[in-house]
């Protein structure tokens, strides 16, 4: 018996279990190739979402900066209107979250064995 990773929820489970005790994924019916395929697909979806969050953050930052410029006649003058400040802070947080997620996905990627 060995401890393996559930291909669906990534939690540690026994290699002998037929059903994941955490997410109830039916493991007995899946071949190892199928399990790897599902894990890769899930990872790919997560990467797409992390990129979407980063893109959303950049769009928000642009909207905040343009809004700050056009909302008042004075242009980019400190301090920005509170709503523009809110949008900019939010975009920054979204960007950091998206990038941190991407970094984590990169660091936790399955490594190929080299012979
Ligand atoms: Zn699971």
PDB file of C-alpha atoms and ligand atoms in Angstrom:
ATOM      1  CA  UNK A   1       0.000   0.000   0.000  1.00  0.00           C
ATOM      2  CA  UNK A   2       1.210   3.474  -0.788  1.00  0.00           C
ATOM      3  CA  UNK A   3      -0.028   7.004  -0.262  1.00  0.00           C
ATOM      4  CA  UNK A   4      -0.995   8.624  -3.556  1.00  0.00           C
ATOM      5  CA  UNK A   5      -2.677  11.862  -4.575  1.00  0.00           C
ATOM      6  CA  UNK A   6      -6.350  11.843  -5.517  1.00  0.00           C
ATOM      7  CA  UNK A   7      -6.442  13.006  -9.188  1.00  0.00           C
ATOM      8  CA  UNK A   8      -9.601  15.017  -8.562  1.00  0.00           C
ATOM      9  CA  UNK A   9      -9.113  16.775  -5.203  1.00  0.00           C
ATOM     10  CA  UNK A  10      -5.299  16.327  -4.837  1.00  0.00           C
ATOM     11  CA  UNK A  11      -5.616  15.070  -1.262  1.00  0.00           C
ATOM     12  CA  UNK A  12      -3.471  12.214   0.029  1.00  0.00           C
ATOM     13  CA  UNK A  13      -5.213   8.845  -0.082  1.00  0.00           C
ATOM     14  CA  UNK A  14      -4.353   5.164   0.027  1.00  0.00           C
ATOM     15  CA  UNK A  15      -3.477   3.593  -3.325  1.00  0.00           C
ATOM     16  CA  UNK A  16      -5.852   0.754  -2.452  1.00  0.00           C
ATOM     17  CA  UNK A  17      -9.005   2.832  -1.980  1.00  0.00           C
ATOM     18  CA  UNK A  18     -11.624   2.424  -4.673  1.00  0.00           C
ATOM     19  CA  UNK A  19     -13.325   5.699  -3.816  1.00  0.00           C
ATOM     20  CA  UNK A  20     -11.642   8.887  -2.610  1.00  0.00           C
ATOM     21  CA  UNK A  21     -12.696   9.422   1.042  1.00  0.00           C
ATOM     22  CA  UNK A  22     -12.490  13.207   0.551  1.00  0.00           C
ATOM     23  CA  UNK A  23     -14.346  13.859  -2.705  1.00  0.00           C
ATOM     24  CA  UNK A  24     -15.903  10.437  -3.501  1.00  0.00           C
ATOM     25  CA  UNK A  25     -14.217  10.210  -6.894  1.00  0.00           C
ATOM     26  CA  UNK A  26     -14.429   6.605  -8.175  1.00  0.00           C
ATOM     27  CA  UNK A  27     -10.751   5.674  -8.404  1.00  0.00           C
ATOM     28  CA  UNK A  28     -11.089   1.936  -8.942  1.00  0.00           C
ATOM     29  CA  UNK A  29     -12.676   2.418 -12.350  1.00  0.00           C
ATOM     30  CA  UNK A  30      -9.951   4.714 -13.629  1.00  0.00           C
ATOM     31  CA  UNK A  31      -6.725   3.621 -15.216  1.00  0.00           C
ATOM     32  CA  UNK A  32      -3.604   5.509 -14.092  1.00  0.00           C
ATOM     33  CA  UNK A  33      -3.491   7.177 -17.531  1.00  0.00           C
ATOM     34  CA  UNK A  34      -7.077   8.361 -17.131  1.00  0.00           C
ATOM     35  CA  UNK A  35      -6.272   9.700 -13.656  1.00  0.00           C
ATOM     36  CA  UNK A  36      -3.263  11.597 -14.974  1.00  0.00           C
ATOM     37  CA  UNK A  37      -5.370  12.942 -17.831  1.00  0.00           C
ATOM     38  CA  UNK A  38      -8.026  14.243 -15.423  1.00  0.00           C
ATOM     39  CA  UNK A  39      -5.384  15.817 -13.179  1.00  0.00           C
ATOM     40  CA  UNK A  40      -3.762  17.530 -16.185  1.00  0.00           C
ATOM     41  CA  UNK A  41      -7.121  18.855 -17.401  1.00  0.00           C
ATOM     42  CA  UNK A  42      -7.944  20.210 -13.961  1.00  0.00           C
ATOM     43  CA  UNK A  43      -4.537  21.896 -13.725  1.00  0.00           C
ATOM     44  CA  UNK A  44      -5.050  23.444 -17.161  1.00  0.00           C
ATOM     45  CA  UNK A  45      -8.426  24.853 -16.087  1.00  0.00           C
ATOM     46  CA  UNK A  46      -6.875  26.329 -12.942  1.00  0.00           C
ATOM     47  CA  UNK A  47      -4.113  27.956 -14.984  1.00  0.00           C
ATOM     48  CA  UNK A  48      -6.742  29.479 -17.315  1.00  0.00           C
ATOM     49  CA  UNK A  49      -8.671  30.852 -14.322  1.00  0.00           C
ATOM     50  CA  UNK A  50      -5.540  32.312 -12.739  1.00  0.00           C
ATOM     51  CA  UNK A  51      -4.741  34.037 -16.042  1.00  0.00           C
ATOM     52  CA  UNK A  52      -8.313  35.330 -16.326  1.00  0.00           C
ATOM     53  CA  UNK A  53      -8.057  36.808 -12.821  1.00  0.00           C
ATOM     54  CA  UNK A  54      -4.786  38.547 -13.749  1.00  0.00           C
ATOM     55  CA  UNK A  55      -6.383  39.920 -16.927  1.00  0.00           C
ATOM     56  CA  UNK A  56      -9.440  41.102 -14.992  1.00  0.00           C
ATOM     57  CA  UNK A  57      -7.099  42.838 -12.544  1.00  0.00           C
ATOM     58  CA  UNK A  58      -5.291  44.671 -15.362  1.00  0.00           C
ATOM     59  CA  UNK A  59      -8.626  45.705 -16.893  1.00  0.00           C
ATOM     60  CA  UNK A  60      -9.779  47.024 -13.512  1.00  0.00           C
ATOM     61  CA  UNK A  61      -6.514  48.937 -13.062  1.00  0.00           C
ATOM     62  CA  UNK A  62      -6.921  50.528 -16.497  1.00  0.00           C
ATOM     63  CA  UNK A  63     -10.562  51.413 -15.761  1.00  0.00           C
ATOM     64  CA  UNK A  64      -9.589  52.895 -12.407  1.00  0.00           C
ATOM     65  CA  UNK A  65      -6.755  54.944 -13.892  1.00  0.00           C
ATOM     66  CA  UNK A  66      -8.877  56.229 -16.814  1.00  0.00           C
ATOM     67  CA  UNK A  67     -11.789  56.972 -14.487  1.00  0.00           C
ATOM     68  CA  UNK A  68      -9.464  58.884 -12.188  1.00  0.00           C
ATOM     69  CA  UNK A  69      -8.203  60.938 -15.176  1.00  0.00           C
ATOM     70  CA  UNK A  70     -11.599  61.687 -16.740  1.00  0.00           C
ATOM     71  CA  UNK A  71     -13.802  61.964 -13.647  1.00  0.00           C
ATOM     72  CA  UNK A  72     -12.378  65.283 -12.516  1.00  0.00           C
ATOM     73  CA  UNK A  73     -11.007  68.048 -14.725  1.00  0.00           C
ATOM     74  CA  UNK A  74      -7.732  68.097 -12.834  1.00  0.00           C
ATOM     75  CA  UNK A  75      -6.446  64.787 -14.226  1.00  0.00           C
ATOM     76  CA  UNK A  76      -4.303  62.524 -12.080  1.00  0.00           C
ATOM     77  CA  UNK A  77      -4.136  64.594  -8.953  1.00  0.00           C
ATOM     78  CA  UNK A  78      -3.476  63.192  -5.505  1.00  0.00           C
ATOM     79  CA  UNK A  79      -5.567  61.979  -3.772  1.00  0.00           C
ATOM     80  CA  UNK A  80      -7.705  60.119  -6.332  1.00  0.00           C
ATOM     81  CA  UNK A  81     -11.482  60.018  -5.833  1.00  0.00           C
ATOM     82  CA  UNK A  82     -12.322  57.287  -3.271  1.00  0.00           C
ATOM     83  CA  UNK A  83     -14.048  55.001  -5.803  1.00  0.00           C
ATOM     84  CA  UNK A  84     -11.021  55.143  -8.138  1.00  0.00           C
ATOM     85  CA  UNK A  85      -8.774  54.365  -5.171  1.00  0.00           C
ATOM     86  CA  UNK A  86     -11.057  51.421  -4.335  1.00  0.00           C
ATOM     87  CA  UNK A  87     -10.910  50.089  -7.906  1.00  0.00           C
ATOM     88  CA  UNK A  88      -7.113  50.455  -7.998  1.00  0.00           C
ATOM     89  CA  UNK A  89      -6.620  48.716  -4.644  1.00  0.00           C
ATOM     90  CA  UNK A  90      -8.995  45.930  -5.698  1.00  0.00           C
ATOM     91  CA  UNK A  91      -7.201  45.461  -9.022  1.00  0.00           C
ATOM     92  CA  UNK A  92      -3.887  45.245  -7.176  1.00  0.00           C
ATOM     93  CA  UNK A  93      -5.246  42.569  -4.819  1.00  0.00           C
ATOM     94  CA  UNK A  94      -6.750  40.589  -7.734  1.00  0.00           C
ATOM     95  CA  UNK A  95      -3.464  40.792  -9.610  1.00  0.00           C
ATOM     96  CA  UNK A  96      -1.427  39.574  -6.637  1.00  0.00           C
ATOM     97  CA  UNK A  97      -3.942  36.755  -6.020  1.00  0.00           C
ATOM     98  CA  UNK A  98      -3.898  35.659  -9.689  1.00  0.00           C
ATOM     99  CA  UNK A  99      -0.097  35.738  -9.876  1.00  0.00           C
ATOM    100  CA  UNK A 100       0.295  33.926  -6.550  1.00  0.00           C
ATOM    101  CA  UNK A 101      -2.070  31.208  -7.796  1.00  0.00           C
ATOM    102  CA  UNK A 102      -0.095  30.878 -11.055  1.00  0.00           C
ATOM    103  CA  UNK A 103       3.155  30.672  -9.096  1.00  0.00           C
ATOM    104  CA  UNK A 104       1.703  28.014  -6.829  1.00  0.00           C
ATOM    105  CA  UNK A 105       0.441  26.008  -9.842  1.00  0.00           C
ATOM    106  CA  UNK A 106       3.903  26.295 -11.352  1.00  0.00           C
ATOM    107  CA  UNK A 107       5.683  25.171  -8.184  1.00  0.00           C
ATOM    108  CA  UNK A 108       3.280  22.275  -7.573  1.00  0.00           C
ATOM    109  CA  UNK A 109       3.334  20.970 -11.151  1.00  0.00           C
ATOM    110  CA  UNK A 110       3.861  17.236 -11.514  1.00  0.00           C
ATOM    111  CA  UNK A 111       7.467  16.542 -12.341  1.00  0.00           C
ATOM    112  CA  UNK A 112       8.451  14.079 -15.023  1.00  0.00           C
ATOM    113  CA  UNK A 113      10.993  11.455 -14.030  1.00  0.00           C
ATOM    114  CA  UNK A 114      14.087  11.546 -16.165  1.00  0.00           C
ATOM    115  CA  UNK A 115      16.030   8.372 -16.807  1.00  0.00           C
TER     116      UNK A 115
HETATM  117 ZN1  LIG B   1     -10.487  13.154  -3.943  1.00  0.00          ZN
END
